[in-house]
Structures are given as structure tokens and as C-alpha cells.
Coordinates of C-alpha atoms and ligand atoms in Angstrom, one line a residue:
M20 CA 78.4 125.2 93.1
P21 CA 81.1 123.9 91.1
E22 CA 80.7 121.5 88.6
K23 CA 81.3 117.5 89.1
L24 CA 84.5 117.1 87.8
I25 CA 85.6 113.7 85.9
F26 CA 89.0 112.5 87.3
E27 CA 90.0 110.5 84.7
L28 CA 93.2 108.6 83.9
S29 CA 92.6 107.8 80.6
H30 CA 95.7 106.6 79.9
K31 CA 96.9 102.4 79.9
G32 CA 98.5 100.9 82.6
R33 CA 101.5 99.5 82.4
K34 CA 100.1 96.1 81.7
G35 CA 97.1 97.6 79.1
Y36 CA 94.9 97.5 81.7
T37 CA 92.4 100.6 81.8
L38 CA 92.7 102.7 85.2
P39 CA 89.5 103.3 86.7
R40 CA 88.0 106.4 86.3
I41 CA 87.6 108.2 89.5
D42 CA 84.7 110.7 90.0
V43 CA 85.3 113.8 92.7
P44 CA 82.5 115.4 93.0
G45 CA 82.3 119.1 94.2
L46 CA 85.9 119.7 92.6
S47 CA 86.6 121.9 89.5
E48 CA 88.6 120.8 87.0
K49 CA 90.8 123.7 86.9
L50 CA 91.5 123.5 90.7
I51 CA 94.1 121.0 89.0
P52 CA 96.5 122.5 86.6
E53 CA 96.7 120.7 82.8
K54 CA 100.6 120.8 83.8
L55 CA 99.9 118.8 86.7
M56 CA 98.1 115.5 85.6
R57 CA 99.6 112.9 84.9
K58 CA 100.3 111.6 81.5
E59 CA 101.1 108.1 82.5
A60 CA 100.8 105.6 85.0
A61 CA 103.3 105.4 88.0
E62 CA 105.4 102.4 87.5
L63 CA 104.6 100.8 90.4
P64 CA 106.5 97.3 91.6
E65 CA 103.9 94.5 90.5
V66 CA 104.3 91.9 93.1
S67 CA 102.6 88.9 95.2
E68 CA 101.0 89.4 98.3
N69 CA 103.7 86.6 99.5
E70 CA 106.4 88.7 98.4
V71 CA 104.6 92.0 100.0
V72 CA 104.5 91.0 103.1
R73 CA 107.6 89.6 103.1
H74 CA 109.5 92.6 102.3
F75 CA 107.4 94.6 105.0
V76 CA 108.3 91.8 107.4
R77 CA 111.6 92.2 106.2
L78 CA 112.4 95.7 106.9
S79 CA 110.3 95.4 110.5
N80 CA 113.4 92.9 111.3
M81 CA 115.9 95.0 110.5
N82 CA 114.1 98.2 112.2
Y83 CA 114.9 98.3 115.9
H84 CA 112.0 99.2 118.3
I85 CA 110.5 99.2 121.8
D86 CA 108.4 96.1 121.4
K87 CA 112.0 94.8 120.3
G88 CA 114.2 95.5 123.1
F89 CA 115.9 98.3 125.3
Y90 CA 115.5 102.0 124.0
P91 CA 117.7 104.4 126.5
L92 CA 117.5 107.3 124.5
G93 CA 117.4 110.4 127.1
S94 CA 115.5 113.3 126.7
C95 CA 113.6 111.4 124.1
T96 CA 111.7 109.2 126.5
M97 CA 111.0 106.0 124.8
K98 CA 108.4 104.5 126.6
Y99 CA 106.2 101.2 126.5
N100 CA 103.4 102.2 124.8
P101 CA 100.7 100.1 126.4
K102 CA 98.7 98.1 123.9
V103 CA 95.4 98.9 125.3
N104 CA 96.3 102.5 124.3
E105 CA 96.1 100.9 120.8
K106 CA 92.6 98.8 121.4
T107 CA 91.1 102.1 122.8
S108 CA 91.8 104.2 119.4
A109 CA 91.4 101.6 117.2
M110 CA 87.3 101.7 118.4
A111 CA 84.9 102.7 115.6
G112 CA 84.2 105.5 117.5
N113 CA 87.6 107.1 118.2
A114 CA 89.0 105.8 114.7
D115 CA 86.0 106.6 112.4
V116 CA 85.5 109.9 113.8
H117 CA 85.6 113.2 110.8
P118 CA 86.9 116.0 112.0
L119 CA 84.0 117.8 109.9
A120 CA 81.2 116.0 111.8
P121 CA 78.3 117.9 113.6
Q122 CA 79.3 118.6 117.2
E123 CA 76.1 116.5 118.0
A124 CA 77.6 113.7 116.4
V125 CA 80.7 114.0 118.1
Q126 CA 79.8 113.9 121.7
G127 CA 81.9 111.4 122.9
A128 CA 85.2 112.6 121.2
L129 CA 84.6 116.3 122.4
E130 CA 84.1 114.8 126.2
L131 CA 87.0 113.0 125.7
M132 CA 88.8 116.0 124.8
Y133 CA 87.3 118.0 127.8
N134 CA 88.1 115.2 130.5
L135 CA 92.0 115.1 129.1
A136 CA 92.3 118.9 129.5
E137 CA 90.6 118.3 132.8
L138 CA 93.1 115.9 133.6
L139 CA 96.5 117.7 132.4
R140 CA 95.3 121.0 134.2
E141 CA 95.1 118.8 137.2
I142 CA 98.5 117.2 136.9
S143 CA 100.2 120.3 136.0
G144 CA 98.6 122.5 138.5
M145 CA 97.2 125.2 135.6
T146 CA 93.7 126.7 135.4
A147 CA 93.4 125.9 131.1
V148 CA 94.7 123.4 128.3
S149 CA 95.1 123.7 124.7
L150 CA 95.0 119.9 123.1
Q151 CA 96.2 121.4 119.7
P152 CA 100.0 121.7 119.6
A153 CA 101.1 118.3 117.5
A154 CA 104.5 118.3 119.4
G155 CA 106.4 119.5 122.1
A156 CA 108.6 122.0 119.9
Q157 CA 104.8 123.2 118.6
G158 CA 103.7 124.0 122.1
E159 CA 106.5 125.7 122.8
L160 CA 105.8 128.1 119.7
T161 CA 102.1 128.2 120.8
G162 CA 103.5 128.6 124.5
I163 CA 106.1 131.8 123.6
M164 CA 103.1 133.5 121.2
L165 CA 101.1 133.4 124.5
I166 CA 103.6 134.9 126.2
R167 CA 104.3 137.5 123.4
K168 CA 100.5 138.3 123.4
Y169 CA 100.5 138.7 127.1
H170 CA 103.1 141.5 126.8
E171 CA 101.3 142.6 123.9
S172 CA 98.4 143.0 126.3
K173 CA 100.1 145.0 128.7
G174 CA 101.6 147.6 126.1
K175 CA 105.0 146.5 125.9
V176 CA 106.3 143.0 124.0
R177 CA 109.5 143.1 125.3
S178 CA 112.5 142.1 123.2
K179 CA 114.0 138.7 124.8
I180 CA 113.5 135.3 126.6
L181 CA 116.0 133.7 128.7
V182 CA 117.2 130.1 127.8
P183 CA 119.9 127.8 129.8
D184 CA 122.6 126.4 128.0
S185 CA 122.1 123.3 128.7
A186 CA 118.7 123.5 126.9
H187 CA 117.0 121.5 124.1
G188 CA 118.1 123.2 120.7
T189 CA 114.3 123.9 120.2
N190 CA 114.3 126.1 123.2
P191 CA 116.0 128.9 121.4
A192 CA 114.7 127.7 118.0
S193 CA 111.1 128.6 119.2
V194 CA 112.4 131.9 120.8
A195 CA 113.8 133.2 117.4
I196 CA 111.0 132.0 115.7
S197 CA 108.4 133.9 117.8
G198 CA 110.6 136.8 117.1
Y199 CA 112.1 136.9 120.3
K200 CA 116.6 137.2 120.9
A201 CA 117.5 134.0 123.2
V202 CA 119.8 135.0 125.7
S203 CA 121.9 131.9 127.3
I204 CA 121.9 131.6 130.4
K205 CA 125.0 129.6 132.1
S206 CA 124.9 126.4 134.1
N207 CA 126.6 126.5 137.8
E208 CA 129.0 123.3 138.6
N209 CA 125.7 121.5 140.1
G210 CA 124.6 121.6 136.5
T211 CA 121.4 123.8 137.1
V212 CA 120.9 127.4 136.4
D213 CA 123.7 129.8 137.4
L214 CA 121.6 132.7 139.5
D215 CA 124.4 135.4 139.4
D216 CA 124.2 135.0 135.8
L217 CA 120.8 134.9 135.5
K218 CA 120.7 138.3 137.9
Q219 CA 122.8 139.8 135.6
H220 CA 120.5 139.2 132.4
L221 CA 117.1 140.5 134.2
D222 CA 115.7 143.4 132.9
D223 CA 112.5 145.2 131.4
E224 CA 113.6 143.7 128.0
V225 CA 112.8 140.5 129.6
A226 CA 109.6 138.7 128.3
G227 CA 110.0 135.3 129.8
M228 CA 112.4 132.4 130.4
M229 CA 112.1 129.2 129.2
L230 CA 113.1 125.8 132.2
T231 CA 113.3 122.2 131.7
N232 CA 112.4 120.7 134.8
P233 CA 114.2 118.1 135.6
N234 CA 116.5 119.6 133.1
T235 CA 118.6 118.0 130.3
L236 CA 120.8 116.7 132.7
G237 CA 118.3 114.7 134.2
I238 CA 119.0 117.6 137.1
F239 CA 116.0 119.0 139.3
E240 CA 116.8 122.7 139.5
T241 CA 115.9 123.0 143.4
D242 CA 116.1 126.9 143.0
I243 CA 113.3 126.9 141.1
V244 CA 110.9 128.8 143.2
K245 CA 113.5 131.6 143.5
I246 CA 114.4 131.6 139.4
S247 CA 110.3 132.1 139.2
R248 CA 110.4 134.8 142.2
M249 CA 113.4 136.5 140.2
V250 CA 111.5 136.3 136.7
H251 CA 108.6 137.8 137.8
D252 CA 110.1 140.5 139.4
V253 CA 110.8 141.8 136.1
G254 CA 107.8 141.2 134.9
G255 CA 108.4 138.3 132.8
L256 CA 106.7 135.0 132.7
L257 CA 107.8 131.5 132.9
Y258 CA 107.8 128.8 130.3
M259 CA 108.3 125.1 131.2
D260 CA 109.6 122.7 129.1
G261 CA 107.8 119.5 130.0
A262 CA 109.7 116.7 128.1
N263 CA 110.7 115.5 131.4
L264 CA 107.3 115.9 133.4
N265 CA 107.4 112.1 133.2
A266 CA 110.0 112.1 136.4
I267 CA 107.6 114.6 138.6
V268 CA 103.9 113.2 137.5
G269 CA 102.1 113.5 140.9
L270 CA 104.7 114.5 142.8
V271 CA 105.5 118.1 142.1
R272 CA 103.1 120.2 139.4
P273 CA 104.5 123.1 136.7
G274 CA 102.0 125.4 138.7
D275 CA 103.1 125.1 141.8
M276 CA 106.7 125.7 141.1
G277 CA 105.5 129.1 139.8
F278 CA 105.8 128.4 135.9
D279 CA 102.8 130.4 133.8
V280 CA 103.0 127.7 130.7
V281 CA 104.0 124.5 130.1
H282 CA 104.5 122.1 127.4
I283 CA 103.2 118.5 128.1
N284 CA 104.9 116.0 125.0
L285 CA 102.1 113.1 125.4
H286 CA 104.1 110.8 123.0
K287 CA 107.1 111.1 126.0
T288 CA 105.1 111.5 129.5
F289 CA 101.7 109.7 128.5
S290 CA 102.9 106.7 126.8
T291 CA 101.6 107.7 122.9
P292 CA 103.6 106.2 119.9
H293 CA 106.9 108.1 119.2
G294 CA 108.7 109.2 116.0
G295 CA 107.8 106.9 113.3
G296 CA 104.9 105.4 115.4
G297 CA 103.1 107.9 115.0
P298 CA 101.9 111.7 114.9
G299 CA 103.3 113.5 118.4
S300 CA 101.3 115.7 120.5
G301 CA 102.1 118.5 122.9
P302 CA 99.4 120.2 124.6
V303 CA 99.9 123.3 126.2
A304 CA 98.6 124.3 130.2
V305 CA 98.6 127.4 131.4
N306 CA 97.5 130.0 134.5
D307 CA 95.3 132.7 134.8
K308 CA 97.2 134.6 132.9
L309 CA 97.6 133.3 129.6
K310 CA 94.2 131.8 129.6
E311 CA 92.4 134.2 127.4
F312 CA 94.9 134.0 125.0
L313 CA 94.7 130.0 124.0
P314 CA 94.2 128.9 120.8
V315 CA 90.5 128.3 119.4
P316 CA 88.7 126.6 119.1
V317 CA 88.3 126.2 122.9
I318 CA 86.2 122.7 123.9
E319 CA 83.5 124.0 126.9
K320 CA 80.9 122.3 128.6
L321 CA 77.6 123.5 128.7
N322 CA 74.6 121.5 130.8
D323 CA 76.0 118.8 130.0
R324 CA 77.0 119.1 126.2
F325 CA 80.3 120.2 124.8
V326 CA 80.8 122.9 122.5
L327 CA 83.6 123.9 120.5
N328 CA 83.8 127.8 121.2
Y329 CA 85.7 130.2 118.5
N330 CA 84.6 133.0 120.1
K331 CA 88.0 134.1 122.2
P332 CA 88.8 138.0 121.3
G333 CA 92.1 137.6 123.0
T334 CA 93.1 134.3 121.3
I335 CA 95.8 133.8 119.5
G336 CA 94.4 132.4 116.3
K337 CA 94.5 128.7 115.5
I338 CA 97.5 126.2 115.8
H339 CA 96.7 122.9 114.5
S340 CA 93.9 121.9 112.3
F341 CA 90.8 121.2 114.0
F342 CA 91.8 119.8 117.4
G343 CA 95.3 118.4 117.0
N344 CA 96.0 114.8 117.3
F345 CA 92.6 113.0 118.3
G346 CA 93.9 109.5 118.3
M347 CA 96.8 110.5 120.8
H348 CA 94.9 112.0 123.0
V349 CA 92.7 108.6 123.1
R350 CA 96.1 107.1 123.9
A351 CA 97.2 109.3 126.2
Y352 CA 93.7 109.3 128.2
T353 CA 93.5 105.7 128.5
Y354 CA 97.1 105.4 129.6
I355 CA 95.7 108.2 132.3
L356 CA 92.8 106.6 133.3
S357 CA 94.3 102.8 133.4
H358 CA 97.2 103.9 136.0
G359 CA 95.1 106.2 137.8
P360 CA 96.8 108.6 140.3
D361 CA 99.1 105.8 142.2
G362 CA 99.8 104.2 139.2
L363 CA 101.6 107.8 137.6
R364 CA 102.9 108.7 140.6
G365 CA 104.3 105.3 140.9
N366 CA 105.9 105.6 137.6
S367 CA 107.5 108.4 138.0
V368 CA 109.0 107.2 141.1
N369 CA 110.1 103.8 139.3
A370 CA 111.7 105.9 136.3
V371 CA 113.9 107.8 139.0
I372 CA 115.0 104.4 140.9
N373 CA 115.8 102.7 136.9
A374 CA 117.7 105.8 136.3
N375 CA 119.4 105.6 139.4
Y376 CA 120.5 102.2 139.4
L377 CA 121.8 102.0 135.8
L378 CA 124.3 104.9 137.2
S379 CA 125.1 103.1 140.4
K380 CA 126.9 100.7 137.9
L381 CA 128.3 103.0 135.1
R382 CA 129.6 106.0 137.3
N383 CA 132.5 104.3 137.7
A384 CA 133.4 103.3 134.3
F385 CA 132.4 106.5 132.9
V386 CA 133.0 110.5 133.9
L387 CA 129.8 111.7 135.8
P388 CA 130.5 115.9 134.8
Y389 CA 127.3 116.5 137.3
K390 CA 127.7 114.9 140.7
A391 CA 123.8 116.0 141.7
R392 CA 121.7 113.0 142.0
P393 CA 119.5 112.7 138.7
M394 CA 116.1 112.3 138.1
H395 CA 115.0 109.8 135.3
E396 CA 117.8 110.2 133.3
F397 CA 121.5 110.7 133.3
V398 CA 124.4 112.0 131.6
L399 CA 127.7 110.4 131.4
S400 CA 131.0 111.9 129.5
A401 CA 133.3 109.7 127.1
D402 CA 135.9 111.8 128.0
R403 CA 138.1 108.7 129.6
Q404 CA 137.3 106.3 126.9
K405 CA 138.6 109.3 124.2
E406 CA 142.1 109.5 125.9
R407 CA 142.4 106.0 124.5
G408 CA 141.0 106.6 121.0
V409 CA 137.4 105.9 120.8
K410 CA 134.9 108.6 121.2
T411 CA 131.0 108.7 121.9
L412 CA 129.7 107.8 118.4
D413 CA 131.9 104.9 118.2
I414 CA 130.6 103.2 121.7
A415 CA 127.0 104.3 120.0
K416 CA 127.7 102.4 117.4
R417 CA 129.4 99.4 119.4
I418 CA 125.7 98.9 121.6
L419 CA 124.0 98.4 118.7
D420 CA 126.6 95.2 118.4
Y421 CA 125.1 94.2 122.1
G422 CA 121.4 94.5 120.6
Y423 CA 120.4 97.4 121.9
H424 CA 119.3 100.9 120.7
A425 CA 121.9 103.6 121.4
P426 CA 121.6 106.4 124.4
T427 CA 121.1 110.2 122.8
I428 CA 124.5 110.8 122.4
Y429 CA 126.6 114.4 122.5
F430 CA 123.5 116.5 123.9
P431 CA 123.2 118.2 125.9
L432 CA 126.1 120.4 124.3
I433 CA 127.4 121.7 127.3
V434 CA 129.0 118.4 128.2
H435 CA 131.5 116.8 126.5
E436 CA 131.7 113.2 124.3
A437 CA 128.1 112.7 126.2
L438 CA 126.2 109.9 126.5
M439 CA 122.7 110.6 127.8
I440 CA 120.7 107.6 129.4
E441 CA 117.1 107.3 130.0
P442 CA 115.9 103.3 130.8
T443 CA 112.0 105.0 131.8
E444 CA 110.1 102.8 134.4
T445 CA 109.0 99.7 132.8
E446 CA 112.4 97.8 132.2
T447 CA 113.5 95.4 134.6
K448 CA 116.3 94.6 136.6
E449 CA 117.5 92.1 134.3
T450 CA 117.2 94.2 131.4
L451 CA 118.8 97.6 133.2
D452 CA 121.8 94.6 134.7
A453 CA 122.2 93.7 131.2
F454 CA 122.6 96.9 129.4
A455 CA 124.9 98.1 132.1
D456 CA 127.0 94.8 131.3
A457 CA 127.4 95.5 128.0
L458 CA 128.7 99.2 128.2
L459 CA 131.3 97.6 130.9
K460 CA 132.4 95.6 128.3
I461 CA 132.7 98.1 125.4
D462 CA 134.5 100.5 128.4
E463 CA 137.0 96.9 128.9
E464 CA 137.0 96.4 124.7
T465 CA 138.6 100.6 124.6
K466 CA 141.3 99.5 126.4
S467 CA 142.0 95.8 125.3
N468 CA 140.7 95.9 121.8
P469 CA 139.6 99.4 120.7
E470 CA 139.5 99.0 116.6
V471 CA 136.4 96.5 117.2
V472 CA 134.9 99.5 119.0
T473 CA 136.2 101.7 116.5
S474 CA 135.0 99.9 113.5
A475 CA 131.5 99.2 114.9
P476 CA 128.6 97.9 114.0
A477 CA 129.9 94.7 112.8
T478 CA 126.1 93.2 113.3
A479 CA 123.8 95.4 112.2
P480 CA 122.4 95.3 109.0
V481 CA 124.5 98.3 107.7
R482 CA 127.8 99.7 108.7
R483 CA 129.0 103.2 109.1
L484 CA 126.1 105.5 107.3
D485 CA 127.1 109.1 106.1
D486 CA 123.9 110.5 107.7
A487 CA 125.0 114.1 106.3
Y488 CA 125.2 112.8 102.8
A489 CA 121.7 110.5 102.5
A490 CA 120.3 113.7 104.3
R491 CA 121.5 115.8 101.6
K492 CA 120.8 113.3 98.7
V493 CA 117.3 111.6 99.5
N494 CA 117.1 108.4 97.5
I495 CA 113.5 106.9 98.3
C496 CA 112.4 105.3 95.0
F497 CA 112.1 101.4 94.8
K498 CA 114.4 101.4 91.8
E499 CA 116.6 103.7 89.6
Ligands
PLP20 C1 112.1 116.2 122.8 C2 112.5 117.4 123.5 C3 111.7 118.6 123.1 C4 111.0 118.6 121.7 O1 109.6 117.7 121.9 P1 108.8 116.9 120.5 O2 108.0 116.6 121.1 O3 110.2 116.3 119.9 O4 108.6 118.7 119.4 C5 112.0 119.7 123.6 N1 113.0 119.5 125.0 C6 113.2 118.6 125.5 C7 114.0 118.8 126.3 C8 113.0 117.5 124.8 O5 113.5 116.7 125.3

């Protein structure tokens, strides 16, 4: 047993207070090298409760978030986060559960994760699910590792993975980090996979193909069954980037389309908080070909008890500490149960209707590069406005002056001056009308007064920032 460590901060605080001794049982003093021990108290701001509260209220007022207004970020799906999700995740049995608690003491938590995995399995049309990955990107990494393991088990890992040129940047990154070569496949004039180009790249070195469906233009890949057959015919597997699953939940299933593995962004499709609002969660669902390779532990049901099974000889190992981000599992489970199958299907349908309604209001003012009817999001080009000297970035900045968050811009890369708009299902017609009016007014401004657009924002707490400089020279000190 290591001796008990007395973790003593034996110096005086700034105002002469002696800091408390902190006993950390089970830690050896040698664990923390002397050179890393503090010699002086940290200089923390000393302010009253009033001042602290006002500081954070002021910051939260400067921030923009989904509770404050419309957030049309395409691809990222800034969905409404129902308040009931917060209620259930804050319940003591969920919020205070400890990852090292004995399995017998956390049967409820294990049951919740087991049930959530079952629901995601059904929604995706797959045969097994791992809740471990902490984000879509980590789900991609997991999925490609599964594909690699599958080919390893067949005796040859192969060397390349095909990725359409409309894909999200995380796709080729996940391919590269898994030791594969990412090969880009062209999109055709409809914005979907060019089958001739695909055919030319198919051979026995193809380990698989990653596809987003609906794709990042918001367009459904109607040739998906054909694509699946083509990739499978050369022995490859098909990965679905499930970031856009919110357009198709309850309507079509990745498993039925021929995918072998899909990641599901709970923070997109299943209403758990996004970005700064909380950690992500990117469960992976697979069919029988990949089931035996899933990360451990796998939650299994044995005679009405739930157990963690680490004994899976084929596993790729662990992907995340413990079982992933449990708080997100509680929120997604709440969302799925509180909507039910009809509610979830209705949300998908409404997301598609809202996007198409908004597009109908904007398509005359902006260029629509791909004409196919979109699903839950659409991509415009500001090429026409650029001829008047106003770039997409300027339009995005000007939208802030109208009180909205900007849409996703300059993505997907195959569209010049891209504006990618996703309203989501919960927005009212009034909100969509007001947002469309703002964009149409900005279009008018590009003709009558372009300077007001190119110099925007005028009303935000700060004007234009040098993002690259800020990223290179991070300054997070409370004072110089
Ligand atoms: C968001 C997104 C990802 C990555 O997911 P994260 O959860 O942000 O890691 C991948 N592909 C597409 C199309 C996305 O929109």
C-alpha cells in the first residue's frame, strides 16, 4: 500500500490566508515531482458573489445559443435540446453514478445503456451497437478500425478507402489515421456519387467506402443500393457517416440500404447538447460482419441482470474510458422515449419540410448549384453576390446584425461561396419567414449598399476577429 500523502500547500495565500491541507489517501508523494509542485498560491481574482454572477450573466448575454434564437448551421444540426433531457440526466441515480461502482450497484444505468443500444440498433437496422465513441469523428475512427479488423480476419487488410468529394473533412482524416489511403470519388451534376468514377476506383485494394446519406448537400443518394452492391462485389464494406440521420429516422434504415457500419451523432440526431454545451456521443451500429470486433466492454443481458462483458477475443479494444459519455446516453434515451416512433418519424419529416420551405423562399435570390430536392438541409452559393463584391463570409457576418447565428459557410468544398442552411424540425413558420426575410434584405443590400455588408457586423460585441491569430496566440488569462 502506498503511504498516505499529505498534500500540503504550505505557503500563504495572497491575502495572508493559510491554504488548507488536502489529504489524498492512496497517493504517493513521489507521484508529483517536486518541480511541478506550486511554490506560491495561484493569483486568482478575488471578487464578491455579486460580481461573479454579473460577470457570467454578462458573458452569457454576449453568447448566442439555441435557447436565444435560430441557429441554421447545416451539417452540425443545432437541434433543440428539450428541457426534460436535463431533468432526467440530473436525477441523482443518473448524475451521481460512478464509473467504478460495482455492476450490481448500477444495474439501472446498465439497463438504460442496454436499452438505448437496442433502440439505436432498431432505428439503424443493424445487429449490434457500441455506445463508447465520444463523437462522430471518434465513431468514424472506430468504424474504420472495425473494417480493418474485418479484413485482417480475412487475411488481407487492403490499402484504400473511397470517400466522395462532398464528404466532411473528418472522413478522409479518419481514413488516414487508420492507416488507409483516402481516395476521392467525384460527385455528378446531381450532387450524388458519380457511379462511373466509382467504378473506375473499385478493385481488391478497396477496404471500404464512406458515405453520408443524405449527403452533405442534403441530397439523398438514390443509387445507394447499387453503390452498396458495387462496393460489396469487390469485397469492400460500406460505412455510413450518420451525421444526417435526423433526416431519415423512422423513414429508411442504414442497414436496409446496405451499410455495414454507421455512426450516430447523439448530439445531432438525438438532441443532446452540442459543442460547448456538453461532451458529444457517437455510438456505432454494425451488422453481423463486424459485430465480433466491437469495442469492449459489451453490455449483455443475462437472466434479467446486466453485465459488462470484456471477454471478446475479436475486439478492437477500448475506444473511450468506461462506457462513453453516460450523461448523453440518458438524454438521448429520454428524447427517444418521449417522442416514440411516430414522434421521431414526424421530426424527420418536419426537418425536411422546413428545409424545403426555406429553400423555396431563397432560391431566386441565391444560386442553387444542385437542383435535386434536398432533405433536411440545402446548400446555396453566393456567386451572384460575389460579383457585386460581397463574399459569403460578409453575408454570414451581416446575418449577425439581424440577430441570427450564421449558417455553415464554405462547406461542402465542392460549392463556391457555399452557404449551408439547416433549419431543423422545431422552428416555426414565423421564424423561418423572418430568417428568409433577413437573407433577402441582405441580398438587396449587396446591390444598394454593399459596404454595410462587407463591414458587418456592426452590432455584435466585437467586430471581425482574426481567427487564425487568435488560434495561434491563445490568451485565456484573466489579466495580463
Ligand atoms: C458533424 C459531422 C461529422 C463529425 O461529427 P462530430 O460529432 O462533430 O465529431 C462528420 N460528418 C458530418 C457530415 C458531420 O456533419
